PDB file of C-alpha atoms and ligand atoms in Angstrom:
ATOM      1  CA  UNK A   1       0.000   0.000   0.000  1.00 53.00           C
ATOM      2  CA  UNK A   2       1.255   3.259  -1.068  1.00 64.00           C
ATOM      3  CA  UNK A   3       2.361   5.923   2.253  1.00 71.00           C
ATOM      4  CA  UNK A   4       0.313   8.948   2.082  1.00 70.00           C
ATOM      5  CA  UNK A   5       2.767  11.624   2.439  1.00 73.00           C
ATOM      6  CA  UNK A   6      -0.069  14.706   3.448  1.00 79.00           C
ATOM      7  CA  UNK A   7      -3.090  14.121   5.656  1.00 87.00           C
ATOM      8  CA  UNK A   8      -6.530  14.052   4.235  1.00 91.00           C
ATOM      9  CA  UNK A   9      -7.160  17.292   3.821  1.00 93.00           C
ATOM     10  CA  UNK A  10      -4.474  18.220   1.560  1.00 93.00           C
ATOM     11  CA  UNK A  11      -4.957  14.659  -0.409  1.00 93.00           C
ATOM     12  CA  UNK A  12      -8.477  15.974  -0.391  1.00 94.00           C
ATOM     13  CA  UNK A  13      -7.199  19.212  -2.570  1.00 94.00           C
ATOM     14  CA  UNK A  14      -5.207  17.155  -4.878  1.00 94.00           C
ATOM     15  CA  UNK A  15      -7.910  15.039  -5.335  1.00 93.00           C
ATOM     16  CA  UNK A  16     -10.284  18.161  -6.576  1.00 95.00           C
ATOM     17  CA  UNK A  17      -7.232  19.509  -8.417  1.00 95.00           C
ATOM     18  CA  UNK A  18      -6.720  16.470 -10.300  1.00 95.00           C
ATOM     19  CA  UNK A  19     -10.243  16.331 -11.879  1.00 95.00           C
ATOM     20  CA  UNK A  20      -9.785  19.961 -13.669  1.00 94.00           C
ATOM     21  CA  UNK A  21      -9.318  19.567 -17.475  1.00 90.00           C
ATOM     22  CA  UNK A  22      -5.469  19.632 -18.282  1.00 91.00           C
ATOM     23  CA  UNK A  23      -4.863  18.845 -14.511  1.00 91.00           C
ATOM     24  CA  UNK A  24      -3.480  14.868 -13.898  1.00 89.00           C
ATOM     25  CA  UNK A  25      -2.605  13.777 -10.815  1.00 89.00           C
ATOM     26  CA  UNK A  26       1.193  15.033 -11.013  1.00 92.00           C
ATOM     27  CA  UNK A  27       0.378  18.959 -11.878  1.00 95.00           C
ATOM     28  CA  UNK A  28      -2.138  18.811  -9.606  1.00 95.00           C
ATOM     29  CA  UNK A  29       0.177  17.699  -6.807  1.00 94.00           C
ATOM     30  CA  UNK A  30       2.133  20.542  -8.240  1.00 95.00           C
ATOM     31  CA  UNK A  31      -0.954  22.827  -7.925  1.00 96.00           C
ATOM     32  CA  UNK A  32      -1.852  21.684  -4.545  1.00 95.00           C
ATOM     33  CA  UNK A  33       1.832  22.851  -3.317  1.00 95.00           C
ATOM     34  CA  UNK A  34       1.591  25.900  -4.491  1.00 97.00           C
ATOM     35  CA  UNK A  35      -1.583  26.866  -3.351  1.00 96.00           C
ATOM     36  CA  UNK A  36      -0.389  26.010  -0.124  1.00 95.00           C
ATOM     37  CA  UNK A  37       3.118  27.977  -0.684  1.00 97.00           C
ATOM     38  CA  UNK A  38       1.293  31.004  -1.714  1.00 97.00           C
ATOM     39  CA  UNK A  39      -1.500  30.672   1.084  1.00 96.00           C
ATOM     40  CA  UNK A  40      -2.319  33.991   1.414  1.00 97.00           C
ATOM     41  CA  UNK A  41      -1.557  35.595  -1.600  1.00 97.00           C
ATOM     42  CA  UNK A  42      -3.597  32.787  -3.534  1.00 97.00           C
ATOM     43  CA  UNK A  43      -5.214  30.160  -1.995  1.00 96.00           C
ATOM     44  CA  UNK A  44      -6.817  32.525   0.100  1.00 97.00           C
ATOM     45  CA  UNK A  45      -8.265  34.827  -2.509  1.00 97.00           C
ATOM     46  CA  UNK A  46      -9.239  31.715  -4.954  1.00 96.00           C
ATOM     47  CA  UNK A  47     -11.423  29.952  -1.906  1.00 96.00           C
ATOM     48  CA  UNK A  48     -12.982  33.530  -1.538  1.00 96.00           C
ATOM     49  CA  UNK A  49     -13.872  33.386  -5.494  1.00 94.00           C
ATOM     50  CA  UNK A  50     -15.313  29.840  -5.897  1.00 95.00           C
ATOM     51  CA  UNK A  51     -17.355  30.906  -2.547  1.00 95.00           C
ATOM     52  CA  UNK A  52     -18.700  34.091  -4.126  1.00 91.00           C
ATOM     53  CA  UNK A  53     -18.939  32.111  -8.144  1.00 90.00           C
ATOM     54  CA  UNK A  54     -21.134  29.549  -6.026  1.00 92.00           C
ATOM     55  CA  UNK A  55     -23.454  31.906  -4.539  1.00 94.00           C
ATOM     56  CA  UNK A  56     -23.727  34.240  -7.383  1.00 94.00           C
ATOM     57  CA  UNK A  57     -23.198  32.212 -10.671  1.00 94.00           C
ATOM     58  CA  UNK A  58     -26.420  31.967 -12.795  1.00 94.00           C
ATOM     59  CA  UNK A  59     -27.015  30.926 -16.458  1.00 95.00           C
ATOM     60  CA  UNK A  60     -28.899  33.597 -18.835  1.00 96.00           C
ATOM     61  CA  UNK A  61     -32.179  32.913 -19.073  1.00 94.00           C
ATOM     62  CA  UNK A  62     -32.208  35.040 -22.487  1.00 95.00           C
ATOM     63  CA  UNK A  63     -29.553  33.363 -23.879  1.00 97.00           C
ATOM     64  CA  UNK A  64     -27.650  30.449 -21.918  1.00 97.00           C
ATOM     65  CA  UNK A  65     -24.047  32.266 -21.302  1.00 97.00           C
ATOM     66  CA  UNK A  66     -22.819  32.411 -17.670  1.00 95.00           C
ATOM     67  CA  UNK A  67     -22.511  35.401 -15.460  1.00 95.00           C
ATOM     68  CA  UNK A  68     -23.080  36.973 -12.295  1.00 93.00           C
ATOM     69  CA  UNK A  69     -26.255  38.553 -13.661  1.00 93.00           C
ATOM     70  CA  UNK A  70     -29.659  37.353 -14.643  1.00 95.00           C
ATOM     71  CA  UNK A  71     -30.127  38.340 -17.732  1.00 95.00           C
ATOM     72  CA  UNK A  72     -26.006  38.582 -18.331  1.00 96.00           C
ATOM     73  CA  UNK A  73     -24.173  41.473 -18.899  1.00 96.00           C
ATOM     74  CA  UNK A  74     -23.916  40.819 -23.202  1.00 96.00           C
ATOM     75  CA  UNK A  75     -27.855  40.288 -23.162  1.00 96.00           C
ATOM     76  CA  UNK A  76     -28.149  43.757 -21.206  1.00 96.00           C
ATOM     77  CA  UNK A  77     -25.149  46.048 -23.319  1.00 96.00           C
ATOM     78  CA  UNK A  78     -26.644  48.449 -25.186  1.00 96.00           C
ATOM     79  CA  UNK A  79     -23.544  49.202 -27.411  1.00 96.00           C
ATOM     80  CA  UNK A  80     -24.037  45.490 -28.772  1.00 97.00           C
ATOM     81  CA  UNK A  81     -26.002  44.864 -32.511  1.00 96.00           C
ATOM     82  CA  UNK A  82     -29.652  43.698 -31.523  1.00 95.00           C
ATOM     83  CA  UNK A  83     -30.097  42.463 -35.176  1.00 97.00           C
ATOM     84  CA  UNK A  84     -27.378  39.386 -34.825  1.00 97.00           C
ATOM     85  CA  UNK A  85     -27.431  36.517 -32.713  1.00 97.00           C
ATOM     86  CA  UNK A  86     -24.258  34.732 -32.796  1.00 97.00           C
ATOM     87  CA  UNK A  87     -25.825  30.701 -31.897  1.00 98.00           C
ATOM     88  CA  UNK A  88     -22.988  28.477 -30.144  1.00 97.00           C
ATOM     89  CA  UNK A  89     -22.592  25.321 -28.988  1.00 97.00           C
ATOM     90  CA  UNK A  90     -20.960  26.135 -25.912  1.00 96.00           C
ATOM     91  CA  UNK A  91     -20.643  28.899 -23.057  1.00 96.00           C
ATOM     92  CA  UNK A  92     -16.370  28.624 -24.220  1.00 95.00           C
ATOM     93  CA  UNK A  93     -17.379  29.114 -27.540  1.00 95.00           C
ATOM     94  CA  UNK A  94     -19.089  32.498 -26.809  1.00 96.00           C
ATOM     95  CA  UNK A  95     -15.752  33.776 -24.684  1.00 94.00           C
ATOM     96  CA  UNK A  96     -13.851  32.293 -27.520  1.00 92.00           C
ATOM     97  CA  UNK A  97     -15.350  34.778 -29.907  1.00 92.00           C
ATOM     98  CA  UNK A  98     -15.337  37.632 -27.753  1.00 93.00           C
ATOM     99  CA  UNK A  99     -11.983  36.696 -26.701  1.00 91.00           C
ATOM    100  CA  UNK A 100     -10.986  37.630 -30.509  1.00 88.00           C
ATOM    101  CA  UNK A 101     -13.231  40.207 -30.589  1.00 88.00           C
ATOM    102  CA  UNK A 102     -15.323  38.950 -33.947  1.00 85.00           C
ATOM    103  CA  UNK A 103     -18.396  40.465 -33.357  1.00 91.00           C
ATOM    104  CA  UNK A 104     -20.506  42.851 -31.133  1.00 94.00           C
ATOM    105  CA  UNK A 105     -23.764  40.723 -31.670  1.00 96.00           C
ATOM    106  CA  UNK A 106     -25.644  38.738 -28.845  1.00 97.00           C
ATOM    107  CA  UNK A 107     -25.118  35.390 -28.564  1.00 98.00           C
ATOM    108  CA  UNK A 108     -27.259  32.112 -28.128  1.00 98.00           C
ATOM    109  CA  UNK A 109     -26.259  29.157 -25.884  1.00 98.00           C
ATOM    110  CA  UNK A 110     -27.270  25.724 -27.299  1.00 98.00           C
ATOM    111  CA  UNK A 111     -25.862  23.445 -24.167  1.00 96.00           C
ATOM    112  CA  UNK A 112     -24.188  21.275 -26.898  1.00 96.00           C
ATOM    113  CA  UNK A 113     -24.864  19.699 -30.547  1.00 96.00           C
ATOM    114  CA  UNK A 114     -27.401  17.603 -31.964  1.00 96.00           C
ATOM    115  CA  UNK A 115     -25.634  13.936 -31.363  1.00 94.00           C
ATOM    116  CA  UNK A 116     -27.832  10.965 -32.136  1.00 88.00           C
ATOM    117  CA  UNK A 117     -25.022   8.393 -30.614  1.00 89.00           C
ATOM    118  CA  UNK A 118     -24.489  10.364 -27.422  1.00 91.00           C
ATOM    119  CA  UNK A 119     -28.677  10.260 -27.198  1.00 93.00           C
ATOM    120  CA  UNK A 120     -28.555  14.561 -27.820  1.00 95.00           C
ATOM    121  CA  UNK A 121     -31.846  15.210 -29.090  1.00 95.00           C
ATOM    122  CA  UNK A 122     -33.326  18.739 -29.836  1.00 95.00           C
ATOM    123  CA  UNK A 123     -35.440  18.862 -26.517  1.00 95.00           C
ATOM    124  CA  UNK A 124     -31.433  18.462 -24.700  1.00 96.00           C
ATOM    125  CA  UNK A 125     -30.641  21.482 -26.257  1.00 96.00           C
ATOM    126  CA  UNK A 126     -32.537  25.604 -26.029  1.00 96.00           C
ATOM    127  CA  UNK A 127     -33.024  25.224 -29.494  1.00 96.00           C
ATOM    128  CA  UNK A 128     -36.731  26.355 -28.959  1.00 95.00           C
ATOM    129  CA  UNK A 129     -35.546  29.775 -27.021  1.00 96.00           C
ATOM    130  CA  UNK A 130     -33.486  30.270 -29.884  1.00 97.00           C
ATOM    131  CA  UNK A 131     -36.434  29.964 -32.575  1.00 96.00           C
ATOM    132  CA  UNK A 132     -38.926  32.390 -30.591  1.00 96.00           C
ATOM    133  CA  UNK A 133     -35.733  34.639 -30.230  1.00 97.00           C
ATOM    134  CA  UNK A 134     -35.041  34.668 -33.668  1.00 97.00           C
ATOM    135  CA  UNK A 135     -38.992  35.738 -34.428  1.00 96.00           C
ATOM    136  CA  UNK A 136     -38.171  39.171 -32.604  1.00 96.00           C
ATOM    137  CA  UNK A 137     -38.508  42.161 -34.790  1.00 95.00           C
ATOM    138  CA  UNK A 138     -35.126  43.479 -34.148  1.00 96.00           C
ATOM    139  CA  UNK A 139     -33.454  40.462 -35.026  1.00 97.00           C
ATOM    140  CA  UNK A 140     -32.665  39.972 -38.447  1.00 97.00           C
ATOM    141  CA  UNK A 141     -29.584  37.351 -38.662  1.00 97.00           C
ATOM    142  CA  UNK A 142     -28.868  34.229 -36.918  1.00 97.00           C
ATOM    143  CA  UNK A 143     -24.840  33.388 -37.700  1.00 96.00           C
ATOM    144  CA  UNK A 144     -24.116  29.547 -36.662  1.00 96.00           C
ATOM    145  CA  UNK A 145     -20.816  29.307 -34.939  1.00 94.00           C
ATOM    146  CA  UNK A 146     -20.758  25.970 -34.812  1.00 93.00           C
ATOM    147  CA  UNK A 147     -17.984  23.260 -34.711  1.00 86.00           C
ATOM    148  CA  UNK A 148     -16.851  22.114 -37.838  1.00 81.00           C
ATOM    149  CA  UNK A 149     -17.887  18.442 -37.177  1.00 84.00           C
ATOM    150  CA  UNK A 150     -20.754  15.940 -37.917  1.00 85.00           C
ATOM    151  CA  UNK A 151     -22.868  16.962 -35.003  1.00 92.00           C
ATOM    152  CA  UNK A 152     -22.146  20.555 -35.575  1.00 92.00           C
ATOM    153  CA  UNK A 153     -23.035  20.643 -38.988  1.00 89.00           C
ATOM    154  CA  UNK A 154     -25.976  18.550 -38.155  1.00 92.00           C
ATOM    155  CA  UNK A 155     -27.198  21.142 -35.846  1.00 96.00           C
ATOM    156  CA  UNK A 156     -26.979  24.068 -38.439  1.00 94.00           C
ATOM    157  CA  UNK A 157     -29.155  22.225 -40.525  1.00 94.00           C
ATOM    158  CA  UNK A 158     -31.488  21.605 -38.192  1.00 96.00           C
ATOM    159  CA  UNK A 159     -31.270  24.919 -37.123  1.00 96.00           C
ATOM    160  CA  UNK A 160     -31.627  27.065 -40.195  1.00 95.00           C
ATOM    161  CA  UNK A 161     -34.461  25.044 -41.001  1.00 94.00           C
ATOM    162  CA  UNK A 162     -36.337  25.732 -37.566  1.00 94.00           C
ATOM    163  CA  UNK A 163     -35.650  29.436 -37.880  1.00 93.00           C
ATOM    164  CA  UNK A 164     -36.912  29.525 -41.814  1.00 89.00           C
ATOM    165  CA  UNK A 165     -40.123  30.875 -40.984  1.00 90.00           C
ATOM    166  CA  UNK A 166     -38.863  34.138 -39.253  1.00 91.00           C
ATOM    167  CA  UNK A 167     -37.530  35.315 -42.298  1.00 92.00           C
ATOM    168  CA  UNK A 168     -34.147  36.037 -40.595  1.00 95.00           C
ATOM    169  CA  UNK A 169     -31.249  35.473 -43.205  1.00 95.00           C
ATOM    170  CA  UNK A 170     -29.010  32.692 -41.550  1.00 95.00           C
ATOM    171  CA  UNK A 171     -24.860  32.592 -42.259  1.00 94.00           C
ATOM    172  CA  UNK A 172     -22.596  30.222 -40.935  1.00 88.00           C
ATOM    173  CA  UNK A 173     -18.562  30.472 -40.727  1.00 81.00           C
ATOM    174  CA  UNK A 174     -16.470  30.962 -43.622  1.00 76.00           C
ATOM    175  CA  UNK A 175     -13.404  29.127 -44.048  1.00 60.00           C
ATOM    176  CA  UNK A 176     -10.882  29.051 -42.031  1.00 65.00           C
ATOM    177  CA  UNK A 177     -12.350  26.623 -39.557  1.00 65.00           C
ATOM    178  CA  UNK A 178     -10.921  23.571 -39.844  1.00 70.00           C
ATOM    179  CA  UNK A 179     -12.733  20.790 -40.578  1.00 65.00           C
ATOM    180  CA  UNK A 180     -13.265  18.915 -37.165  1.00 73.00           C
ATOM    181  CA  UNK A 181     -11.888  22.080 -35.966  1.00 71.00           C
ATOM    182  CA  UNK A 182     -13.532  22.972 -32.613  1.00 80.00           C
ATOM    183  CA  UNK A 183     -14.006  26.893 -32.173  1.00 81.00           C
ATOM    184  CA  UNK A 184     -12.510  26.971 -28.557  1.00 83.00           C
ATOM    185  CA  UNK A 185      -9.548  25.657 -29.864  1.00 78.00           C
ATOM    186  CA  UNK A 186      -9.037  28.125 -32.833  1.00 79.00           C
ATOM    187  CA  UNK A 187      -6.180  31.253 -32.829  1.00 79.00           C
ATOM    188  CA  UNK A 188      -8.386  35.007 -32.413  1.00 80.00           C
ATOM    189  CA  UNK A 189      -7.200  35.634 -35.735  1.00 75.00           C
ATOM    190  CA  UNK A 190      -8.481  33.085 -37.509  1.00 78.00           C
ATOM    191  CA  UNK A 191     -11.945  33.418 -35.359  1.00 81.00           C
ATOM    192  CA  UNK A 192     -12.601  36.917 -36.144  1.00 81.00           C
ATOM    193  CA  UNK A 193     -11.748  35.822 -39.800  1.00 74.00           C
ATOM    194  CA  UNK A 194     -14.139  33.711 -39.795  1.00 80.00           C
ATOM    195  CA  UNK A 195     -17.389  35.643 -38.526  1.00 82.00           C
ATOM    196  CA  UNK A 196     -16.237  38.821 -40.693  1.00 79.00           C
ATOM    197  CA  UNK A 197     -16.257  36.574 -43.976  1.00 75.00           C
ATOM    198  CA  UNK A 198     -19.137  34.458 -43.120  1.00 83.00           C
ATOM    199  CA  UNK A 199     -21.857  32.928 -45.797  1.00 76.00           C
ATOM    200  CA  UNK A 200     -25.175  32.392 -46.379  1.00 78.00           C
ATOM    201  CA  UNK A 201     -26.528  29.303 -45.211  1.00 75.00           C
TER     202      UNK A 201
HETATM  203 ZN1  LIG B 301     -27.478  36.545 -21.836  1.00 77.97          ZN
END
């Protein structure tokens, strides 16, 4: 049996460390010892901002993005285009794009992609909220930032079908995307690339 070298409260923290994305159980020894190192300078300060993120974090009810606000601060900005809504698979997709600064549009949270095999159907996704959205006077494009995979294209088709009826015109990416490419993954430049020189649908 392997010696525990910390007692359970610090294995405890590496435990939680380890399960982060890009975190296995060696960096997030790492992590652990220099949270501990740096106690007051960070580990106290990053306890005090997953307290407050779990007491104030709420998802958009307009359009699915996360934020300490109910409806979020991009749904509320006035200096932001009320015409375009900018649909996503992903919450990282939307700080992707406003990351590279590609567009001052709103955005639309889908919770994922269409995905037969995984058992994603339409009702798993807001793709409803996004249709009655889309039927809003102001609005007069829907651009589909979506992956450049199977389920993402799947989705845009489904999509730009759904949203025929409100007469909105409907674009998608322009090259540049890879194909398989996942938007979260993508440089700024290419991103903003891609919304400015996106096509009809
Ligand atoms: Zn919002």
């Amino acid at each position: 049996m392997q010696k525990a070298v910390a007692g359970p409260e610090i294995e405890r923290l590496i435990q939680l460390l380890a399960r982060l994305p890009g975190l296995g159980p060696r960096s997030a020894r790492r992590a652990a010892l220099h949270l501990i190192k740096k106690r007051d300078q960070l580990m106290a300060p990053l306890a005090s901002a997953l307290q407050t993120a779990i007491e104030k974090i709420e998802i958009c009810r307009t359009c699915g993005n996360i934020d300490t606000q109910n409806p979020c601060t991009v749904c509320i900005d006035p200096r932001r285009d009320p015409s375009v809504i900018v649909v996503v698979a992903d919450v990282a997709d939307l700080w992707a794009l406003e990351r590279a600064h590609a567009i001052n549009a709103r955005y639309h949270v889908l919770g994922g992609t269409l995905s037969p095999l995984d058992g994603v159907g339409p009702q798993d996704l807001t793709i409803d909220v996004l249709v009655g959205r889309a039927h809003a006077p102001e609005v007069t494009e829907v651009i589909l930032a979506l992956n450049a995979t199977v389920d993402g294209q799947t989705t845009a088709h489904y999509i730009t079908d759904l949203v025929q009826d409100a007469g909105v015109k409907v674009t998608r990416l322009a090259h540049g995307v890879p194909v398989g490419g996942e938007l979260d993954y993508l440089d700024e430049g290419t991103l903003s690339a891609a919304i400015k020189q996106r096509t009809a649908f």
